[in-house]
PDB file of C-alpha atoms in Angstrom:
ATOM      1  CA  MET A 181     -13.993  11.839 -31.301  1.00  0.00           C
ATOM      2  CA  VAL A 182     -11.329  12.012 -28.414  1.00  0.00           C
ATOM      3  CA  ARG A 183     -12.443  13.551 -25.268  1.00  0.00           C
ATOM      4  CA  LEU A 184     -10.173  14.405 -22.122  1.00  0.00           C
ATOM      5  CA  VAL A 185     -11.760  14.404 -18.976  1.00  0.00           C
ATOM      6  CA  GLY A 186     -10.003  15.718 -15.933  1.00  0.00           C
ATOM      7  CA  ASP A 187      -9.885  18.489 -13.312  1.00  0.00           C
ATOM      8  CA  GLN A 188      -7.704  20.999 -14.832  1.00  0.00           C
ATOM      9  CA  LEU A 189      -5.598  20.681 -17.989  1.00  0.00           C
ATOM     10  CA  GLY A 190      -2.174  21.090 -17.529  1.00  0.00           C
ATOM     11  CA  ALA A 191      -2.485  22.271 -13.900  1.00  0.00           C
ATOM     12  CA  SER A 192       1.344  22.229 -13.127  1.00  0.00           C
ATOM     13  CA  LEU A 193       2.114  24.289 -16.440  1.00  0.00           C
ATOM     14  CA  GLY A 194       2.474  28.041 -16.611  1.00  0.00           C
ATOM     15  CA  ASP A 195      -0.343  30.042 -17.934  1.00  0.00           C
ATOM     16  CA  ALA A 196       1.066  30.424 -21.639  1.00  0.00           C
ATOM     17  CA  ALA A 197       2.247  26.815 -21.738  1.00  0.00           C
ATOM     18  CA  ARG A 198      -1.225  25.850 -20.530  1.00  0.00           C
ATOM     19  CA  ARG A 199      -3.029  27.754 -23.255  1.00  0.00           C
ATOM     20  CA  ARG A 200      -0.527  26.270 -25.819  1.00  0.00           C
ATOM     21  CA  VAL A 201      -1.538  22.654 -24.826  1.00  0.00           C
ATOM     22  CA  SER A 202      -5.301  23.470 -25.083  1.00  0.00           C
ATOM     23  CA  GLU A 203      -4.643  25.233 -28.343  1.00  0.00           C
ATOM     24  CA  VAL A 204      -2.928  22.174 -29.897  1.00  0.00           C
ATOM     25  CA  LEU A 205      -5.445  19.833 -28.457  1.00  0.00           C
ATOM     26  CA  SER A 206      -8.353  21.853 -29.833  1.00  0.00           C
ATOM     27  CA  SER A 207      -6.637  22.008 -33.143  1.00  0.00           C
ATOM     28  CA  LEU A 208      -6.437  18.105 -33.115  1.00  0.00           C
ATOM     29  CA  GLY A 209     -10.020  17.921 -32.397  1.00  0.00           C
ATOM     30  CA  VAL A 210      -9.647  16.877 -28.913  1.00  0.00           C
ATOM     31  CA  GLU A 211     -12.619  17.975 -26.557  1.00  0.00           C
ATOM     32  CA  VAL A 212     -11.465  19.037 -23.144  1.00  0.00           C
ATOM     33  CA  VAL A 213     -13.820  18.589 -20.620  1.00  0.00           C
ATOM     34  CA  ARG A 214     -13.417  19.635 -16.952  1.00  0.00           C
ATOM     35  CA  GLY A 215     -14.920  17.105 -14.398  1.00  0.00           C
ATOM     36  CA  THR A 216     -14.872  13.663 -13.358  1.00  0.00           C
ATOM     37  CA  TRP A 217     -15.681  10.711 -15.937  1.00  0.00           C
ATOM     38  CA  THR A 218     -18.367   8.343 -15.346  1.00  0.00           C
ATOM     39  CA  ALA A 219     -19.559   5.293 -16.708  1.00  0.00           C
ATOM     40  CA  VAL A 220     -22.698   7.102 -18.195  1.00  0.00           C
ATOM     41  CA  ASP A 221     -20.294   9.251 -20.489  1.00  0.00           C
ATOM     42  CA  ASN A 222     -20.647   6.229 -22.799  1.00  0.00           C
ATOM     43  CA  SER A 223     -17.539   5.853 -25.116  1.00  0.00           C
ATOM     44  CA  ASP A 224     -16.586   3.164 -27.507  1.00  0.00           C
ATOM     45  CA  LEU A 225     -13.154   3.020 -25.936  1.00  0.00           C
ATOM     46  CA  THR A 226     -11.872   4.425 -22.560  1.00  0.00           C
ATOM     47  CA  LEU A 227      -8.484   4.790 -21.771  1.00  0.00           C
ATOM     48  CA  TRP A 228      -7.813   5.291 -17.848  1.00  0.00           C
ATOM     49  CA  ALA A 229      -4.789   7.184 -16.995  1.00  0.00           C
ATOM     50  CA  VAL A 230      -4.644   8.221 -13.441  1.00  0.00           C
ATOM     51  CA  ALA A 231      -1.229   9.618 -12.068  1.00  0.00           C
ATOM     52  CA  ALA A 232      -2.911  10.799  -8.836  1.00  0.00           C
ATOM     53  CA  GLN A 233      -3.120   7.227  -7.107  1.00  0.00           C
ATOM     54  CA  ALA A 234      -0.954   4.238  -6.888  1.00  0.00           C
ATOM     55  CA  GLY A 235      -2.140   0.585  -6.740  1.00  0.00           C
ATOM     56  CA  ASP A 236      -2.954  -1.204  -3.325  1.00  0.00           C
ATOM     57  CA  LEU A 237      -0.183  -3.458  -3.309  1.00  0.00           C
ATOM     58  CA  ALA A 238       1.838  -1.760  -0.798  1.00  0.00           C
ATOM     59  CA  ALA A 239      -1.077  -1.211   1.457  1.00  0.00           C
ATOM     60  CA  ARG A 240      -1.888  -5.119   1.290  1.00  0.00           C
ATOM     61  CA  SER A 241       1.909  -5.627   2.173  1.00  0.00           C
ATOM     62  CA  GLY A 242       1.557  -3.877   5.506  1.00  0.00           C
ATOM     63  CA  LEU A 243       3.529  -0.936   4.293  1.00  0.00           C
ATOM     64  CA  ASP A 244       2.687   2.446   5.738  1.00  0.00           C
ATOM     65  CA  THR A 245       0.977   4.417   2.936  1.00  0.00           C
ATOM     66  CA  ASP A 246      -0.518   7.855   2.302  1.00  0.00           C
ATOM     67  CA  GLU A 247      -4.112   8.642   1.133  1.00  0.00           C
ATOM     68  CA  THR A 248      -2.976   8.198  -2.490  1.00  0.00           C
ATOM     69  CA  GLY A 249      -1.658   4.620  -1.716  1.00  0.00           C
ATOM     70  CA  ARG A 250       2.069   5.682  -2.043  1.00  0.00           C
ATOM     71  CA  VAL A 251       4.500   4.245   0.285  1.00  0.00           C
ATOM     72  CA  ARG A 252       5.635   6.797   2.939  1.00  0.00           C
ATOM     73  CA  VAL A 253       9.386   6.851   3.096  1.00  0.00           C
ATOM     74  CA  ASP A 254      12.133   8.450   5.105  1.00  0.00           C
ATOM     75  CA  PRO A 255      14.731  10.754   3.494  1.00  0.00           C
ATOM     76  CA  GLN A 256      16.889   7.694   2.691  1.00  0.00           C
ATOM     77  CA  LEU A 257      13.993   6.506   0.611  1.00  0.00           C
ATOM     78  CA  ARG A 258      13.272   3.616   3.065  1.00  0.00           C
ATOM     79  CA  SER A 259       9.616   2.635   4.078  1.00  0.00           C
ATOM     80  CA  THR A 260       8.753   4.337   7.219  1.00  0.00           C
ATOM     81  CA  SER A 261       7.160   1.360   8.619  1.00  0.00           C
ATOM     82  CA  HIS A 262       9.536  -1.102   7.487  1.00  0.00           C
ATOM     83  CA  PRO A 263      12.916   0.279   6.991  1.00  0.00           C
ATOM     84  CA  ASN A 264      14.432  -2.762   5.170  1.00  0.00           C
ATOM     85  CA  VAL A 265      12.042  -1.803   2.181  1.00  0.00           C
ATOM     86  CA  TYR A 266      13.255   0.857  -0.141  1.00  0.00           C
ATOM     87  CA  ALA A 267      10.554   2.659  -2.303  1.00  0.00           C
ATOM     88  CA  VAL A 268      10.825   4.707  -5.221  1.00  0.00           C
ATOM     89  CA  GLY A 269       9.249   6.319  -8.208  1.00  0.00           C
ATOM     90  CA  ASP A 270       5.306   6.559  -8.694  1.00  0.00           C
ATOM     91  CA  THR A 271       4.521   4.327  -5.609  1.00  0.00           C
ATOM     92  CA  ALA A 272       6.612   6.052  -3.342  1.00  0.00           C
ATOM     93  CA  ALA A 273       5.409   9.449  -1.272  1.00  0.00           C
ATOM     94  CA  VAL A 274       9.004  11.166  -1.495  1.00  0.00           C
ATOM     95  CA  ALA A 275       8.834  14.720   0.035  1.00  0.00           C
ATOM     96  CA  GLY A 276       9.172  17.574  -2.443  1.00  0.00           C
ATOM     97  CA  THR A 277       8.589  15.425  -5.637  1.00  0.00           C
ATOM     98  CA  ARG A 278       5.982  14.417  -7.989  1.00  0.00           C
ATOM     99  CA  ALA A 279       5.163  11.316 -10.147  1.00  0.00           C
ATOM    100  CA  SER A 280       7.591  11.500 -12.921  1.00  0.00           C
ATOM    101  CA  CYS A 281      10.541  10.011 -14.762  1.00  0.00           C
ATOM    102  CA  GLN A 282      12.370  13.202 -13.786  1.00  0.00           C
ATOM    103  CA  ALA A 283      11.990  12.001 -10.066  1.00  0.00           C
ATOM    104  CA  ALA A 284      12.039   8.075 -10.429  1.00  0.00           C
ATOM    105  CA  LEU A 285      15.106   7.566 -12.209  1.00  0.00           C
ATOM    106  CA  PRO A 286      17.215   9.593  -9.695  1.00  0.00           C
ATOM    107  CA  GLN A 287      15.414   7.746  -6.720  1.00  0.00           C
ATOM    108  CA  GLY A 288      16.102   4.497  -8.074  1.00  0.00           C
ATOM    109  CA  ALA A 289      19.823   5.377  -8.639  1.00  0.00           C
ATOM    110  CA  HIS A 290      19.958   6.775  -4.924  1.00  0.00           C
ATOM    111  CA  ALA A 291      18.132   3.889  -3.274  1.00  0.00           C
ATOM    112  CA  ALA A 292      20.636   1.527  -4.958  1.00  0.00           C
ATOM    113  CA  LYS A 293      23.553   3.623  -3.526  1.00  0.00           C
ATOM    114  CA  ASN A 294      22.016   3.378  -0.061  1.00  0.00           C
ATOM    115  CA  VAL A 295      21.217  -0.382  -0.234  1.00  0.00           C
ATOM    116  CA  LEU A 296      25.106  -0.701  -1.277  1.00  0.00           C
ATOM    117  CA  ALA A 297      26.001   1.500   1.641  1.00  0.00           C
ATOM    118  CA  GLU A 298      23.933  -0.414   4.214  1.00  0.00           C
ATOM    119  CA  LEU A 299      25.497  -3.633   2.920  1.00  0.00           C
ATOM    120  CA  ARG A 300      28.920  -1.914   3.643  1.00  0.00           C
ATOM    121  CA  GLY A 301      28.037  -0.551   6.991  1.00  0.00           C
ATOM    122  CA  ASP A 302      28.262   2.932   5.636  1.00  0.00           C
ATOM    123  CA  GLU A 303      25.988   6.089   6.310  1.00  0.00           C
ATOM    124  CA  LEU A 304      23.053   6.392   4.362  1.00  0.00           C
ATOM    125  CA  LYS A 305      22.526   9.399   2.275  1.00  0.00           C
ATOM    126  CA  PRO A 306      19.303  11.545   2.236  1.00  0.00           C
ATOM    127  CA  PHE A 307      17.658  11.948  -1.140  1.00  0.00           C
ATOM    128  CA  SER A 308      17.660  15.340  -2.705  1.00  0.00           C
ATOM    129  CA  MET A 309      16.788  16.669  -6.168  1.00  0.00           C
ATOM    130  CA  SER A 310      15.506  19.900  -8.012  1.00  0.00           C
ATOM    131  CA  PHE A 311      13.014  19.556 -10.770  1.00  0.00           C
ATOM    132  CA  VAL A 312      14.079  21.727 -14.031  1.00  0.00           C
ATOM    133  CA  GLY A 313      10.891  21.576 -15.782  1.00  0.00           C
ATOM    134  CA  GLN A 314       8.022  19.553 -17.623  1.00  0.00           C
ATOM    135  CA  ASN A 315       7.929  18.286 -21.014  1.00  0.00           C
ATOM    136  CA  VAL A 316       4.203  17.501 -22.499  1.00  0.00           C
ATOM    137  CA  SER A 317       4.176  15.375 -25.757  1.00  0.00           C
ATOM    138  CA  LEU A 318       1.456  16.632 -28.179  1.00  0.00           C
ATOM    139  CA  GLY A 319       2.406  14.223 -31.044  1.00  0.00           C
ATOM    140  CA  ARG A 320       5.331  13.145 -32.854  1.00  0.00           C
ATOM    141  CA  GLN A 321       5.809  16.869 -34.229  1.00  0.00           C
ATOM    142  CA  ASN A 322       4.614  18.948 -31.485  1.00  0.00           C
ATOM    143  CA  ALA A 323       5.473  19.487 -27.673  1.00  0.00           C
ATOM    144  CA  VAL A 324       5.288  22.031 -24.878  1.00  0.00           C
ATOM    145  CA  ILE A 325       8.315  22.167 -22.813  1.00  0.00           C
ATOM    146  CA  GLN A 326       8.052  24.133 -19.404  1.00  0.00           C
ATOM    147  CA  HIS A 327      10.874  25.485 -17.369  1.00  0.00           C
ATOM    148  CA  ALA A 328      10.344  25.447 -13.563  1.00  0.00           C
ATOM    149  CA  HIS A 329      12.320  26.731 -10.544  1.00  0.00           C
ATOM    150  CA  ARG A 330      14.440  24.002  -8.395  1.00  0.00           C
ATOM    151  CA  ASN A 331      10.933  23.610  -6.357  1.00  0.00           C
ATOM    152  CA  ASP A 332       9.086  22.667  -9.390  1.00  0.00           C
ATOM    153  CA  VAL A 333       6.948  25.974  -9.566  1.00  0.00           C
ATOM    154  CA  PRO A 334       6.810  26.766 -13.256  1.00  0.00           C
ATOM    155  CA  THR A 335       8.509  30.027 -14.732  1.00  0.00           C
ATOM    156  CA  ARG A 336       7.528  31.948 -17.401  1.00  0.00           C
ATOM    157  CA  ILE A 337       9.885  30.361 -19.616  1.00  0.00           C
ATOM    158  CA  TRP A 338       8.541  27.601 -22.108  1.00  0.00           C
ATOM    159  CA  PHE A 339       8.674  26.647 -25.798  1.00  0.00           C
ATOM    160  CA  GLY A 340       6.853  24.411 -28.036  1.00  0.00           C
ATOM    161  CA  GLY A 341       6.347  23.024 -31.397  1.00  0.00           C
ATOM    162  CA  ARG A 342       8.909  21.130 -33.283  1.00  0.00           C
ATOM    163  CA  PRO A 343      11.654  22.321 -31.233  1.00  0.00           C
ATOM    164  CA  GLY A 344       9.843  21.096 -28.251  1.00  0.00           C
ATOM    165  CA  ALA A 345       9.107  17.795 -29.820  1.00  0.00           C
ATOM    166  CA  TYR A 346      12.713  17.415 -30.685  1.00  0.00           C
ATOM    167  CA  PHE A 347      13.758  18.291 -27.016  1.00  0.00           C
ATOM    168  CA  LYS A 348      11.186  15.831 -25.741  1.00  0.00           C
ATOM    169  CA  GLU A 349      12.428  13.107 -28.038  1.00  0.00           C
ATOM    170  CA  GLN A 350      16.098  13.750 -26.594  1.00  0.00           C
ATOM    171  CA  VAL A 351      14.690  13.863 -22.930  1.00  0.00           C
ATOM    172  CA  CYS A 352      13.101  10.238 -23.698  1.00  0.00           C
ATOM    173  CA  ARG A 353      16.341   8.993 -25.058  1.00  0.00           C
ATOM    174  CA  PHE A 354      18.343  10.154 -22.044  1.00  0.00           C
ATOM    175  CA  ALA A 355      15.690   8.687 -19.745  1.00  0.00           C
ATOM    176  CA  ALA A 356      16.044   5.306 -21.589  1.00  0.00           C
ATOM    177  CA  THR A 357      19.728   5.508 -21.550  1.00  0.00           C
ATOM    178  CA  SER A 358      19.654   6.140 -17.575  1.00  0.00           C
ATOM    179  CA  ALA A 359      17.501   3.435 -17.013  1.00  0.00           C
ATOM    180  CA  ARG A 360      19.489   0.943 -18.801  1.00  0.00           C
ATOM    181  CA  LYS A 361      22.636   2.137 -17.422  1.00  0.00           C
ATOM    182  CA  GLY A 362      21.322   2.495 -13.980  1.00  0.00           C
ATOM    183  CA  SER A 363      22.444   5.864 -13.575  1.00  0.00           C
ATOM    184  CA  ALA A 364      20.740   9.321 -13.111  1.00  0.00           C
ATOM    185  CA  VAL A 365      21.832  12.860 -13.094  1.00  0.00           C
ATOM    186  CA  THR A 366      20.369  15.379 -10.488  1.00  0.00           C
ATOM    187  CA  ILE A 367      20.732  18.771  -9.215  1.00  0.00           C
ATOM    188  CA  PRO A 368      20.514  18.916  -5.427  1.00  0.00           C
ATOM    189  CA  GLY A 369      17.064  19.960  -3.898  1.00  0.00           C
ATOM    190  CA  PRO A 370      16.296  23.547  -3.086  1.00  0.00           C
ATOM    191  CA  ARG A 371      17.159  24.376   0.419  1.00  0.00           C
TER     192      ARG A 371
END
């Protein structure tokens, strides 16, 4: 038996997409439980997947962090306490973004450009991006693709099933290629 324990399943998805995720998980025999996992839940195997917090390395290193352990950064992605340190991805508290590859890859590329600009004595540029949606894989043959407004609020547009799985696979391939090449495509953030 697989049991998924959490505050809310697909909290960042629209209602219809969230229902689809719930239906697919149920059809796969996954029990969804609202709440917090505890050791007394007793399982043969536990996979702890927490996206709401970062490790404590940044805080132990003396960097200013938020309540989740993410490094506080300025608009140029530099640590607010140590401007010679850049932080990106899931461990950076970047205003207007969430932990995702959709944000991390452009942040990494932008930070690299700012490091080069700093070395040349050029002006650093602030980071800006818009979200376009979210992809939730539900196995090799199923996924939910949720479109979002530029500010990451879900729209009513979504699709799923095999077309969703194909789309998700293409997104993963694009992300891997972007990471390998050190480049990323972004849409400027909402104004």
